[in-house]
Amino acid sequence: MNLETSPPPAPPPSQFADALLLDFVAPGLLHSLGNQLFAIQGSAHVLGASKQTGRFRETILEACGKAEHALEVLRHAGPATADPPRVEQAGILLVRLADVCRVPLRERGVRLELAHSSKDSPRRVDARTFVRALCEILRCVALEVPACYAGELRLDLSDQRGAGVAVDLALRADPGCLPFRIGMTAARAGSAGVLDSLAVGVDELAVDCLRLRIPATGATA
């Protein structure tokens, strides 16, 4: 009797990408949800005993909104669903994504900062494409920098006439810390599979700077 069995088929590459992206955003998601639950709990505790009920209600509503935004990042970064595609402003998505991704990057010694003008972009993009592309490149950057690294990763969002949006990622080492020159090249190579599947282009502007080119969807808001 032949007891030999064939090994189970390997899951498709998309499932590996889903698992890696969810693993990357999980620390930031838990951190964000924990902060918002703490704010809600504290405000609710004093709401009935305070005359300034309006202020505490605003705090609770704001915390609920931030928690919802964090969960939206998780949904867009995770496996595809039957939900219809969502189109949102790129600047708003970038702010929400950065709030979640700061935590895993900080654990690698990298501070995530946004250029001020990035928050104001009215260009609309497919939310899933935008979030997955940026989460993937940020995951690869965090994976490539050495544990002893200390520096800043600055994101600069700009509108590309007739071609969607671009996000520049510039990595800068802190004074006294040696720059990690091969990190961005390796991050570009590591993210190629996911970015290609999303039809997102990536250019290496310098040894420490990448540019993502993400197609736009629809008109500006």
CSV table of C-alpha atoms in Angstrom, one decimal:
chain,number,residue,atom,x,y,z
A,1,MET,CA,0.0,0.0,0.0
A,2,ASN,CA,1.5,3.3,-1.0
A,3,LEU,CA,1.1,5.8,1.8
A,4,GLU,CA,3.0,8.5,0.0
A,5,THR,CA,1.0,11.7,-0.5
A,6,SER,CA,1.8,14.7,-2.6
A,7,PRO,CA,2.6,17.9,-0.7
A,8,PRO,CA,-0.3,20.4,-0.5
A,9,PRO,CA,-0.3,23.0,-3.3
A,10,ALA,CA,1.5,26.3,-2.4
A,11,PRO,CA,-0.8,29.2,-1.8
A,12,PRO,CA,-0.9,31.8,-4.5
A,13,PRO,CA,1.6,34.7,-4.2
A,14,SER,CA,-1.2,37.1,-3.4
A,15,GLN,CA,-1.9,35.3,-0.2
A,16,PHE,CA,1.7,35.6,0.9
A,17,ALA,CA,1.5,39.4,0.1
A,18,ASP,CA,-1.7,39.7,2.1
A,19,ALA,CA,-0.2,38.0,5.1
A,20,LEU,CA,3.0,40.1,5.0
A,21,LEU,CA,1.1,43.4,4.7
A,22,LEU,CA,-1.3,42.5,7.5
A,23,ASP,CA,1.7,41.5,9.7
A,24,PHE,CA,3.3,44.9,9.0
A,25,VAL,CA,0.3,47.1,9.8
A,26,ALA,CA,-0.9,45.1,12.8
A,27,PRO,CA,1.3,46.8,15.4
A,28,GLY,CA,0.2,50.3,14.3
A,29,LEU,CA,-3.4,49.2,14.2
A,30,LEU,CA,-3.3,47.8,17.7
A,31,HIS,CA,-1.6,51.0,18.9
A,32,SER,CA,-4.1,53.2,17.3
A,33,LEU,CA,-7.2,51.3,18.5
A,34,GLY,CA,-5.8,51.1,22.0
A,35,ASN,CA,-5.3,54.9,22.1
A,36,GLN,CA,-8.8,55.5,20.8
A,37,LEU,CA,-10.4,53.1,23.2
A,38,PHE,CA,-8.5,54.7,26.1
A,39,ALA,CA,-9.8,58.1,25.0
A,40,ILE,CA,-13.4,56.8,24.7
A,41,GLN,CA,-13.2,55.1,28.1
A,42,GLY,CA,-11.8,58.1,29.9
A,43,SER,CA,-14.3,60.5,28.3
A,44,ALA,CA,-17.3,58.2,29.0
A,45,HIS,CA,-16.2,57.8,32.6
A,46,VAL,CA,-16.5,61.6,33.3
A,47,LEU,CA,-19.2,62.4,30.9
A,48,GLY,CA,-22.1,62.0,33.3
A,49,ALA,CA,-20.3,63.9,36.1
A,50,SER,CA,-19.2,66.9,34.1
A,51,LYS,CA,-21.1,70.0,33.0
A,52,GLN,CA,-18.9,70.2,29.9
A,53,THR,CA,-20.6,67.3,28.2
A,54,GLY,CA,-20.1,68.7,24.7
A,55,ARG,CA,-16.3,68.6,24.9
A,56,PHE,CA,-16.3,64.9,26.0
A,57,ARG,CA,-18.8,63.9,23.4
A,58,GLU,CA,-16.5,65.5,20.8
A,59,THR,CA,-13.6,63.6,22.1
A,60,ILE,CA,-15.5,60.3,21.9
A,61,LEU,CA,-16.7,61.0,18.3
A,62,GLU,CA,-13.1,62.0,17.3
A,63,ALA,CA,-11.7,58.8,18.8
A,64,CYS,CA,-14.3,56.7,17.0
A,65,GLY,CA,-13.5,58.4,13.7
A,66,LYS,CA,-9.7,57.7,14.1
A,67,ALA,CA,-10.4,54.1,15.0
A,68,GLU,CA,-12.6,53.8,11.9
A,69,HIS,CA,-9.8,55.3,9.8
A,70,ALA,CA,-7.3,52.7,11.2
A,71,LEU,CA,-9.6,49.9,10.4
A,72,GLU,CA,-10.0,51.2,6.8
A,73,VAL,CA,-6.3,51.0,6.4
A,74,LEU,CA,-6.4,47.4,7.5
A,75,ARG,CA,-9.2,46.6,5.1
A,76,HIS,CA,-7.5,48.2,2.1
A,77,ALA,CA,-4.2,46.5,2.9
A,78,GLY,CA,-5.7,43.0,3.4
A,79,PRO,CA,-7.2,40.4,1.0
A,80,ALA,CA,-9.6,41.5,-1.7
A,81,THR,CA,-13.3,41.4,-0.8
A,82,ALA,CA,-16.5,41.5,-2.8
A,83,ASP,CA,-17.0,45.2,-1.8
A,84,PRO,CA,-17.1,47.7,-4.6
A,85,PRO,CA,-13.9,49.7,-5.2
A,86,ARG,CA,-13.6,52.8,-3.1
A,87,VAL,CA,-12.2,56.1,-4.5
A,88,GLU,CA,-10.8,58.6,-2.0
A,89,GLN,CA,-8.6,61.7,-1.9
A,90,ALA,CA,-4.9,60.7,-1.9
A,91,GLY,CA,-4.0,63.3,0.7
A,92,ILE,CA,-6.5,62.0,3.2
A,93,LEU,CA,-5.5,58.4,2.6
A,94,LEU,CA,-1.8,59.2,3.1
A,95,VAL,CA,-2.5,60.8,6.5
A,96,ARG,CA,-4.5,57.8,7.7
A,97,LEU,CA,-1.9,55.4,6.5
A,98,ALA,CA,1.0,57.2,8.1
A,99,ASP,CA,-0.8,57.1,11.5
A,100,VAL,CA,-0.8,53.3,11.3
A,101,CYS,CA,2.6,52.7,9.7
A,102,ARG,CA,4.6,55.0,12.0
A,103,VAL,CA,4.7,52.3,14.7
A,104,PRO,CA,6.4,49.4,12.8
A,105,LEU,CA,8.8,51.9,11.2
A,106,ARG,CA,9.7,53.4,14.6
A,107,GLU,CA,10.5,49.9,15.8
A,108,ARG,CA,13.3,49.9,13.2
A,109,GLY,CA,14.6,53.3,14.1
A,110,VAL,CA,12.9,55.2,11.3
A,111,ARG,CA,10.6,58.2,11.9
A,112,LEU,CA,7.9,58.6,9.3
A,113,GLU,CA,7.1,62.2,8.4
A,114,LEU,CA,4.8,63.8,5.8
A,115,ALA,CA,5.6,66.9,3.8
A,116,HIS,CA,3.1,69.5,4.8
A,117,SER,CA,1.7,69.9,1.2
A,118,SER,CA,1.0,66.2,1.0
A,119,LYS,CA,-2.1,66.5,3.2
A,120,ASP,CA,-3.8,68.9,0.7
A,121,SER,CA,-3.8,66.8,-2.5
A,122,PRO,CA,-7.3,66.6,-3.9
A,123,ARG,CA,-6.5,64.0,-6.5
A,124,ARG,CA,-8.7,60.9,-6.2
A,125,VAL,CA,-7.2,57.4,-6.3
A,126,ASP,CA,-8.4,53.8,-5.8
A,127,ALA,CA,-8.0,53.4,-2.0
A,128,ARG,CA,-6.9,49.7,-2.1
A,129,THR,CA,-4.3,50.3,-4.8
A,130,PHE,CA,-2.9,53.4,-3.0
A,131,VAL,CA,-2.8,51.8,0.5
A,132,ARG,CA,-1.4,48.4,-0.6
A,133,ALA,CA,1.3,50.0,-2.7
A,134,LEU,CA,2.5,52.4,0.0
A,135,CYS,CA,2.2,49.8,2.8
A,136,GLU,CA,4.3,47.3,0.7
A,137,ILE,CA,7.1,49.8,0.0
A,138,LEU,CA,7.2,50.9,3.6
A,139,ARG,CA,7.3,47.3,4.8
A,140,CYS,CA,10.2,46.6,2.5
A,141,VAL,CA,12.1,49.7,3.7
A,142,ALA,CA,11.5,48.6,7.3
A,143,LEU,CA,12.8,45.2,6.4
A,144,GLU,CA,16.0,46.4,4.8
A,145,VAL,CA,17.3,49.0,7.2
A,146,PRO,CA,19.6,47.6,9.9
A,147,ALA,CA,18.4,47.4,13.5
A,148,CYS,CA,21.0,50.0,14.6
A,149,TYR,CA,19.7,52.6,12.0
A,150,ALA,CA,18.3,55.9,13.1
A,151,GLY,CA,16.8,58.3,10.6
A,152,GLU,CA,13.8,59.8,8.9
A,153,LEU,CA,11.6,58.6,6.0
A,154,ARG,CA,9.8,61.6,4.5
A,155,LEU,CA,6.8,61.1,2.3
A,156,ASP,CA,6.0,63.8,-0.3
A,157,LEU,CA,2.8,63.5,-2.2
A,158,SER,CA,2.3,65.4,-5.5
A,159,ASP,CA,-0.2,65.5,-8.3
A,160,GLN,CA,1.1,64.3,-11.7
A,161,ARG,CA,-0.7,66.1,-14.6
A,162,GLY,CA,-2.8,63.5,-16.4
A,163,ALA,CA,-1.0,60.6,-14.7
A,164,GLY,CA,-2.3,60.3,-11.2
A,165,VAL,CA,-0.2,61.0,-8.1
A,166,ALA,CA,3.4,60.5,-7.1
A,167,VAL,CA,4.8,59.7,-3.6
A,168,ASP,CA,8.5,60.4,-3.1
A,169,LEU,CA,10.1,58.5,-0.2
A,170,ALA,CA,13.4,60.0,1.0
A,171,LEU,CA,15.4,58.3,3.6
A,172,ARG,CA,17.8,60.5,5.7
A,173,ALA,CA,20.1,59.2,8.4
A,174,ASP,CA,20.4,61.2,11.6
A,175,PRO,CA,23.6,63.0,12.4
A,176,GLY,CA,26.2,60.5,13.6
A,177,CYS,CA,24.5,57.6,11.9
A,178,LEU,CA,26.0,56.1,8.7
A,179,PRO,CA,23.6,56.4,5.8
A,180,PHE,CA,22.3,53.0,4.5
A,181,ARG,CA,22.8,53.5,0.8
A,182,ILE,CA,21.5,50.1,-0.4
A,183,GLY,CA,18.3,50.1,1.6
A,184,MET,CA,16.1,51.8,-0.9
A,185,THR,CA,17.4,49.8,-3.9
A,186,ALA,CA,16.6,46.6,-2.0
A,187,ALA,CA,13.2,47.9,-1.0
A,188,ARG,CA,12.4,48.6,-4.6
A,189,ALA,CA,13.4,45.1,-5.6
A,190,GLY,CA,11.5,43.5,-2.7
A,191,SER,CA,8.3,45.3,-3.5
A,192,ALA,CA,8.3,44.8,-7.3
A,193,GLY,CA,5.9,41.8,-7.3
A,194,VAL,CA,3.1,43.6,-5.4
A,195,LEU,CA,3.6,46.9,-7.2
A,196,ASP,CA,3.6,45.3,-10.6
A,197,SER,CA,0.3,43.5,-9.7
A,198,LEU,CA,-1.2,46.9,-8.8
A,199,ALA,CA,0.1,48.6,-12.0
A,200,VAL,CA,2.1,51.0,-9.8
A,201,GLY,CA,5.4,52.3,-11.1
A,202,VAL,CA,8.5,52.9,-9.0
A,203,ASP,CA,11.5,55.0,-9.9
A,204,GLU,CA,14.8,55.3,-8.1
A,205,LEU,CA,15.5,59.0,-8.0
A,206,ALA,CA,18.6,58.7,-5.9
A,207,VAL,CA,20.3,56.0,-3.8
A,208,ASP,CA,18.1,57.2,-0.9
A,209,CYS,CA,15.0,58.3,-2.6
A,210,LEU,CA,12.2,56.4,-4.5
A,211,ARG,CA,9.1,57.6,-6.3
A,212,LEU,CA,5.9,55.7,-6.5
A,213,ARG,CA,3.6,56.5,-9.5
A,214,ILE,CA,0.0,55.7,-8.7
A,215,PRO,CA,-2.8,56.1,-11.3
A,216,ALA,CA,-5.6,58.5,-10.5
A,217,THR,CA,-9.3,57.6,-10.6
A,218,GLY,CA,-11.9,60.1,-11.6
A,219,ALA,CA,-11.8,63.9,-11.1
A,220,THR,CA,-10.4,65.9,-8.3
A,221,ALA,CA,-12.8,66.6,-5.4
